[in-house]
Coordinates of C-alpha atoms in Angstrom, one line a residue:
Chain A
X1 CA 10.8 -11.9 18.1
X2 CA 8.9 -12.8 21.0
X3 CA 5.6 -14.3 20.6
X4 CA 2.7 -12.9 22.7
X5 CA -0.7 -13.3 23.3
X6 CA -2.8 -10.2 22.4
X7 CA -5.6 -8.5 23.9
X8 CA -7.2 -7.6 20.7
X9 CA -7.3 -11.1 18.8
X10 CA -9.0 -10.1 15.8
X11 CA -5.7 -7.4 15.3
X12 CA -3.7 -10.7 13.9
X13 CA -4.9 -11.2 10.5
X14 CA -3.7 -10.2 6.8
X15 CA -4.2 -7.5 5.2
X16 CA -6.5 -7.8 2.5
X17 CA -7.9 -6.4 -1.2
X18 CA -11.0 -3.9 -1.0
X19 CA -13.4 -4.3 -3.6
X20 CA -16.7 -2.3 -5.0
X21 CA -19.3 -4.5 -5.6
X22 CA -22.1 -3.6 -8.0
X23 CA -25.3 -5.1 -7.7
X24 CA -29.1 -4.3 -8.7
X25 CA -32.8 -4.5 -7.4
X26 CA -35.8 -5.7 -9.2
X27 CA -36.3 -2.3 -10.7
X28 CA -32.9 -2.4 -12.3
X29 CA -31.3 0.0 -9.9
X30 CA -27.5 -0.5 -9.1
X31 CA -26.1 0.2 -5.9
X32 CA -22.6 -0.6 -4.7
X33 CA -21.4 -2.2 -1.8
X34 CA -17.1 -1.7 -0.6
X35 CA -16.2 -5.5 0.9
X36 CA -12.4 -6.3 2.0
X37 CA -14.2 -10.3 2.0
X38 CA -13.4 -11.1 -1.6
X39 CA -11.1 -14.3 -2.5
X40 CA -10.3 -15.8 -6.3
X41 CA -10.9 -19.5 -5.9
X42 CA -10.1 -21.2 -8.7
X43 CA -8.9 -19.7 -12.3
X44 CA -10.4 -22.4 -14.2
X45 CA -13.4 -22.6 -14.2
X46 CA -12.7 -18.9 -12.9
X47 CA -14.3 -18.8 -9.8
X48 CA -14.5 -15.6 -7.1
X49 CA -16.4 -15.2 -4.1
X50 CA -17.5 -12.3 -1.7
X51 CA -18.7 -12.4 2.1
X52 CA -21.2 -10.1 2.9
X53 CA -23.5 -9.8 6.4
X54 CA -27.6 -10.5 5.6
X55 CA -28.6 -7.2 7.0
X56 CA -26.3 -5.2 4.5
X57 CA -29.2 -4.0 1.5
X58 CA -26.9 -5.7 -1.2
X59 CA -26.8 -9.2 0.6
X60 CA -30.8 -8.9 -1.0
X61 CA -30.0 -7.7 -3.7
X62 CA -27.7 -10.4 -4.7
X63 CA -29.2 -13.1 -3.5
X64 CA -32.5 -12.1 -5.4
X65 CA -30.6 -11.7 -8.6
X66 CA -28.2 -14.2 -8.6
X67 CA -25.4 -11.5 -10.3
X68 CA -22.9 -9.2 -9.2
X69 CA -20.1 -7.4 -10.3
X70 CA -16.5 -7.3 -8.9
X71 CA -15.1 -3.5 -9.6
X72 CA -11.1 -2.9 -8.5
X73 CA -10.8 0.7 -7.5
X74 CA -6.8 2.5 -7.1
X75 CA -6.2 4.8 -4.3
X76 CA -7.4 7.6 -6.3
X77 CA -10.8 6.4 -5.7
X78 CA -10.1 6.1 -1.7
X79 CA -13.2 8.6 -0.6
X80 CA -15.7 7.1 -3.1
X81 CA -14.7 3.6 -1.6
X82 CA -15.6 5.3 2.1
X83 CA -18.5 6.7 1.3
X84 CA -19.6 3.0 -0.6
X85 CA -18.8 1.2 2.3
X86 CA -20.4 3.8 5.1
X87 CA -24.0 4.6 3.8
X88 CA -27.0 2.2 2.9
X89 CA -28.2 2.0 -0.5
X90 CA -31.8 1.9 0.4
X91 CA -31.5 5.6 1.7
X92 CA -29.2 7.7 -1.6
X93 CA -28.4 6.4 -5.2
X94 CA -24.0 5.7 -4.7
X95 CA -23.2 6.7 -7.7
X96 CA -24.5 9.8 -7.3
X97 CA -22.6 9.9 -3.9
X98 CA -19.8 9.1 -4.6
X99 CA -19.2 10.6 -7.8
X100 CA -18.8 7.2 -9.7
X101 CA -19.8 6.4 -13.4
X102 CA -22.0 3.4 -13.9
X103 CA -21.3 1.9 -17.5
X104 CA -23.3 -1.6 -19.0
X105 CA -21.9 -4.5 -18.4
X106 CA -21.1 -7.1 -21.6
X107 CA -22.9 -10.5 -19.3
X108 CA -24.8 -9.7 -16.5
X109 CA -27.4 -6.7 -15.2
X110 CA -25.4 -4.9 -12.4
X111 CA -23.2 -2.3 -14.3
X112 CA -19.5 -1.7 -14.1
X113 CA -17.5 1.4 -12.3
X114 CA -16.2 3.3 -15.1
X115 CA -13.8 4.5 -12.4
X116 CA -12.1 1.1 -11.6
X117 CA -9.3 -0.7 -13.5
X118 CA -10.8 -4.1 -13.8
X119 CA -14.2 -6.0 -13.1
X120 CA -15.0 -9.1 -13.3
X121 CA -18.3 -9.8 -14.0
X122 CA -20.0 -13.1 -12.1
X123 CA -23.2 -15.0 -11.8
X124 CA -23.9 -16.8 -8.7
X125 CA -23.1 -20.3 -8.5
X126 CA -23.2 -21.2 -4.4
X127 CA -23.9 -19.8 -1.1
X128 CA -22.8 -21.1 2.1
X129 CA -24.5 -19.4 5.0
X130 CA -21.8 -19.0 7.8
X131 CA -23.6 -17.2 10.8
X132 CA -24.6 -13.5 9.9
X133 CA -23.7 -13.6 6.2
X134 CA -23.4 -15.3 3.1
X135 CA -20.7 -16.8 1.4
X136 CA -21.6 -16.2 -2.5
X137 CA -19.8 -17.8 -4.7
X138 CA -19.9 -16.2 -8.2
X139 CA -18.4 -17.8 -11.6
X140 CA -17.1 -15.0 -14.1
X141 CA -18.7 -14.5 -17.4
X142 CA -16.7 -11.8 -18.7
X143 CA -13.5 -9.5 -17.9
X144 CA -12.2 -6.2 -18.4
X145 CA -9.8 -3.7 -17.3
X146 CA -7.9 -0.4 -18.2
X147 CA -5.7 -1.3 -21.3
X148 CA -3.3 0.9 -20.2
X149 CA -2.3 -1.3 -17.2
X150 CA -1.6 -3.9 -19.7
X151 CA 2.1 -5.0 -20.3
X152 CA 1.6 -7.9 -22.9
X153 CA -1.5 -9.1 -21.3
X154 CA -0.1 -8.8 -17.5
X155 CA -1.6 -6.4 -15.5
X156 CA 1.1 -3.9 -13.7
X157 CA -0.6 -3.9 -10.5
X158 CA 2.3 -1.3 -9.3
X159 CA 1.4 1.0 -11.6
X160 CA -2.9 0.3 -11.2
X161 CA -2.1 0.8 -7.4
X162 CA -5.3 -1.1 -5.6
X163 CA -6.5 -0.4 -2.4
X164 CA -5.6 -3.0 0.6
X165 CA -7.1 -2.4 4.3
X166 CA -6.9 -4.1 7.6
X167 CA -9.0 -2.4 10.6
X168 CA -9.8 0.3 8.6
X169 CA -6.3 1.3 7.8
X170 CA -5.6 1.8 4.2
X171 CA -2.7 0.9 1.9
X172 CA -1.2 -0.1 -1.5
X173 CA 1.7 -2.4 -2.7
X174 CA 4.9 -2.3 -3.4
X175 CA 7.6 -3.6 -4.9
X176 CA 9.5 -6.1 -2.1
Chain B
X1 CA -9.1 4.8 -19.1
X2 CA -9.6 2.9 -22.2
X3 CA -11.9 -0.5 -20.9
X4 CA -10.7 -3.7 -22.8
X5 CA -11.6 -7.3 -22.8
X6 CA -8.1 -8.9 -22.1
X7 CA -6.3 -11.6 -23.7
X8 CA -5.2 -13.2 -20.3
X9 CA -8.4 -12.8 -18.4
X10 CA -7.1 -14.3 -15.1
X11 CA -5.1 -11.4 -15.3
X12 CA -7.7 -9.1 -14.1
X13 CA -7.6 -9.9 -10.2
X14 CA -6.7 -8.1 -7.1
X15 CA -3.9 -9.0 -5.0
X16 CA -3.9 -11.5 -2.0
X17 CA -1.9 -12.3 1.4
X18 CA 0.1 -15.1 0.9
X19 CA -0.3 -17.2 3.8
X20 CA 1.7 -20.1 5.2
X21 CA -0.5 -23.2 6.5
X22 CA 0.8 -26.1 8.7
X23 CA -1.1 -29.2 9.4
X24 CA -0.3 -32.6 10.5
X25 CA -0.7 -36.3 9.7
X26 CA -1.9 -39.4 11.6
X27 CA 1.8 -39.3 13.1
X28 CA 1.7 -35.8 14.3
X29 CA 4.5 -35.4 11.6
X30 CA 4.2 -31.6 10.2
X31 CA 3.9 -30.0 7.0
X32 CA 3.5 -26.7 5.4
X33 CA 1.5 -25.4 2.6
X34 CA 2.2 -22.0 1.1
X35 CA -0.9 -20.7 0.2
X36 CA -2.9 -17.1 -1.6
X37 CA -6.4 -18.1 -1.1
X38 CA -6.8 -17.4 2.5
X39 CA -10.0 -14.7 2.8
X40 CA -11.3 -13.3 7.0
X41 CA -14.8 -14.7 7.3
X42 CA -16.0 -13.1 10.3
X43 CA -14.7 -11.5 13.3
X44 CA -17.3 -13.0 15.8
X45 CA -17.1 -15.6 16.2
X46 CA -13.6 -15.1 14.4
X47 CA -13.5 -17.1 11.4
X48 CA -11.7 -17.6 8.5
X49 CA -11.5 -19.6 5.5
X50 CA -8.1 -21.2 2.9
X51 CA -8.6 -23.3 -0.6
X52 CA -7.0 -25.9 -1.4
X53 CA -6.7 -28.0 -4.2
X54 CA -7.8 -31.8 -3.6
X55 CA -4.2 -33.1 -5.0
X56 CA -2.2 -31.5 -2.4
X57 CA -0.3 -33.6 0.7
X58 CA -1.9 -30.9 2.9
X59 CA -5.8 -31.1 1.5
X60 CA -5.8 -34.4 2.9
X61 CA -4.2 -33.6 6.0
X62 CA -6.3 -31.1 7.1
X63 CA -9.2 -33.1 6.0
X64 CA -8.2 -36.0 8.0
X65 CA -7.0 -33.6 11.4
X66 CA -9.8 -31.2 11.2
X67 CA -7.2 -28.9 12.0
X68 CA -4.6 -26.0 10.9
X69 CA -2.6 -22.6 11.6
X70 CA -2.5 -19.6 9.7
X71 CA 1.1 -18.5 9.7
X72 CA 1.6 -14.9 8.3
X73 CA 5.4 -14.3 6.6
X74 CA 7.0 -11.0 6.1
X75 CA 8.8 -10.2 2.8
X76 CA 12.3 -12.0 4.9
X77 CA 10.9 -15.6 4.7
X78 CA 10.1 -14.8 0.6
X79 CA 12.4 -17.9 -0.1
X80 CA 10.7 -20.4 2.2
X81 CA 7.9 -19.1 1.2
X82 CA 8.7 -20.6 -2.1
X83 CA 10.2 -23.3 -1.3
X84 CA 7.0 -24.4 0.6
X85 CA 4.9 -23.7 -2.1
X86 CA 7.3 -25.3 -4.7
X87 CA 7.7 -29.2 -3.0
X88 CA 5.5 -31.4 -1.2
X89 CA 5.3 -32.4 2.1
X90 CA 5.0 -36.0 1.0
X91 CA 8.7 -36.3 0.0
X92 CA 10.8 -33.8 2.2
X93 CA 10.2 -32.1 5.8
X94 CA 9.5 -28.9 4.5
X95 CA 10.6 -26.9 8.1
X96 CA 14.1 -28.6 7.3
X97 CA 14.3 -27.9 3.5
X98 CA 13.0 -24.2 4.7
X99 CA 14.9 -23.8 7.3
X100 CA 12.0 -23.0 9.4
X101 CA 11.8 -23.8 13.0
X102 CA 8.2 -25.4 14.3
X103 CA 7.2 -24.1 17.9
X104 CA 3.9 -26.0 19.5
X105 CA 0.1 -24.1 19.6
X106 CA -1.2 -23.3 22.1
X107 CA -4.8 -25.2 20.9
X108 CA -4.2 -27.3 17.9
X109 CA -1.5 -29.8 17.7
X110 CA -0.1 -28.4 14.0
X111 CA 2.7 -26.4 14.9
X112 CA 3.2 -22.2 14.5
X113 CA 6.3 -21.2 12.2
X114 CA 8.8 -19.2 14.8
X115 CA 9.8 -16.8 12.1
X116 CA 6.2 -16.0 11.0
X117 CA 4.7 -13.2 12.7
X118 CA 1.6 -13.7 13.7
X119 CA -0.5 -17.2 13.9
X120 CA -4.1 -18.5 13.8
X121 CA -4.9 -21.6 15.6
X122 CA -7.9 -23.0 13.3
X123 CA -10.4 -26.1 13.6
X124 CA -12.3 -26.9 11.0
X125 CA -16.4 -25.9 11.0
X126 CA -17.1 -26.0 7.5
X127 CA -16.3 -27.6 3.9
X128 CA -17.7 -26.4 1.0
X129 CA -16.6 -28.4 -2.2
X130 CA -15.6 -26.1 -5.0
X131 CA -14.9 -28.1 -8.7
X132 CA -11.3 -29.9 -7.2
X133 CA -10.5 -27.8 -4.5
X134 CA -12.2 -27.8 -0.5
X135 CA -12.6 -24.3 1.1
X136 CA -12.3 -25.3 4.5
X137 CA -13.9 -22.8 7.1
X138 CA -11.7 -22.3 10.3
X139 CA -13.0 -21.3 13.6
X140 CA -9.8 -19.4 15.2
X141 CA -9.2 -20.9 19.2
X142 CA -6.2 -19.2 19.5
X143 CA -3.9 -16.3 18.1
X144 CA -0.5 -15.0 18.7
X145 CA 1.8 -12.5 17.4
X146 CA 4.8 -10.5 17.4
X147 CA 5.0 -8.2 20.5
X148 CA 7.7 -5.9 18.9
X149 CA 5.0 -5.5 16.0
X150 CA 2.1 -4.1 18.6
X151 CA 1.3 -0.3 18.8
X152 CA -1.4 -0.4 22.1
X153 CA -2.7 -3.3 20.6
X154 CA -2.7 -2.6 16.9
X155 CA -0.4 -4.3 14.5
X156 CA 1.8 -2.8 12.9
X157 CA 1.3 -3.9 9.4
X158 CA 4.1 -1.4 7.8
X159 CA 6.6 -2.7 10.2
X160 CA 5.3 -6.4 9.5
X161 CA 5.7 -6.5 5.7
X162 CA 3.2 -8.5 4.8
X163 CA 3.9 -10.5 1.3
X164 CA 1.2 -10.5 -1.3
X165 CA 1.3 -12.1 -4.9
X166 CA -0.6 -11.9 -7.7
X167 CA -0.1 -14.4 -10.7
X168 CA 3.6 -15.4 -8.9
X169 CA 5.1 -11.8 -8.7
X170 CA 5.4 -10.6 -4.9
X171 CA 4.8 -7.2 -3.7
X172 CA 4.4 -5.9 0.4
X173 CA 2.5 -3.0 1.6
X174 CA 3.0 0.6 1.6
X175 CA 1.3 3.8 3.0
X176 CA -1.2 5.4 0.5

């Protein structure tokens, strides 16, 4: 191994979950936002937070009501993450786009992904402004996820296959 | 899909880089923290953030330094990966009991991991207290990485093997 220094410094990093985040405006319509800036950050009290940049249209949407929802999509759902993560809500309805299923959530207003494995839905509890975006830290008030990845209440993330990027290159896990 | 409110619901999560963190104290002695609650802030300025909780040697360290580095393992340093998440730096030298071999920065005195393959050279920006744990907010002065691992610049992730955990079991990456 020989250590450089290289050109591109923002190339060194992990590679990290992608997320859909659901969220909703004052007229209770959703839109969805993809983020690879989500980190758990405690388990109890179960804590999450999301990074997004202020001019995104669900930064607003967020920060106005306070709630958000934290959808896991598998690989199957790899063009409906693109398309999430390349258009604006304020211009087409995502679900539509994207060929997603909204269904109500049991705590909060934004609706789960029918589509994804697991959600956890949060309230927000902080924000930490850190240049162009916000930090928002959201507490979860309820849980749920595809039974069928259950192995005596552990999730088999092998077989639920999530979605990991880095630079906009896509992959899944494996076993080591 | 069948949706169900699980039993275990820190269960329903995604899966995270593990990460491994060295700091130093007032003696410029070293330790290391294996960590999963590393997230990317920002790329510009390039930022990033870990968690920690308030009990651990390393909290304090980092606290009292201001400073760290983001060490990134591949699935071949899985054991001292565990063995530096496992003991604390207060009793044992942790690069010893890993068998890991300490190299200096380039712009923080912590020390990079040799066998990691790629680094972060962090000072601290920003706290935010979260119940008994500190999410410090690194600004990144200077990186370095594995030249065998860049492709015109880009890492190669697949040929890096990344480790990522969720709930204690360990996976790497793979192409979707």
């Amino acid at each position: 191994m020989k250590l450089i220094l290289p050109n591109e410094r923002s190339q060194v990093d992990a590679v990290s979950p992608v997320v859909l985040v659901t969220c909703i405006d004052n007229k209770d319509n959703s839109n969805i936002i993809t983020l690879h800036m989500y980190m758990r950050l405690s388990p109890d009290p179960h804590l999450v937070c999301i990074n997004i940049l202020h001019q995104r249209y669900s930064h607003d949407l967020i920060s106005n009501s306070g709630e958000f929802v934290v959808n896991f999509p598998s690989i199957a759902l790899e063009e409906a993450m693109k398309i999430c993560g390349s258009i604006s809500g304020r211009d087409v309805d995502k679900f539509k786009e994207a060929k997603l299923t909204p269904i109500p959530a049991k705590r909060v207003k934004p609706p789960l992904i029918k589509e994804c494995y697991g959600h956890l839905e949060c309230r927000v509890t902080n924000k930490l402004q850190i240049n162009n975006r916000t930090l928002f830290v959201g507490e979860v008030l309820s849980t749920s996820v595809d039974g069928e990845l259950l192995i005596n209440d552990n999730l088999d993330l092998i077989k639920a296959k999530p979605i990991l990027q880095k630079n906009r290159n896509y992959y899944t896990i494996s076993e080591i």
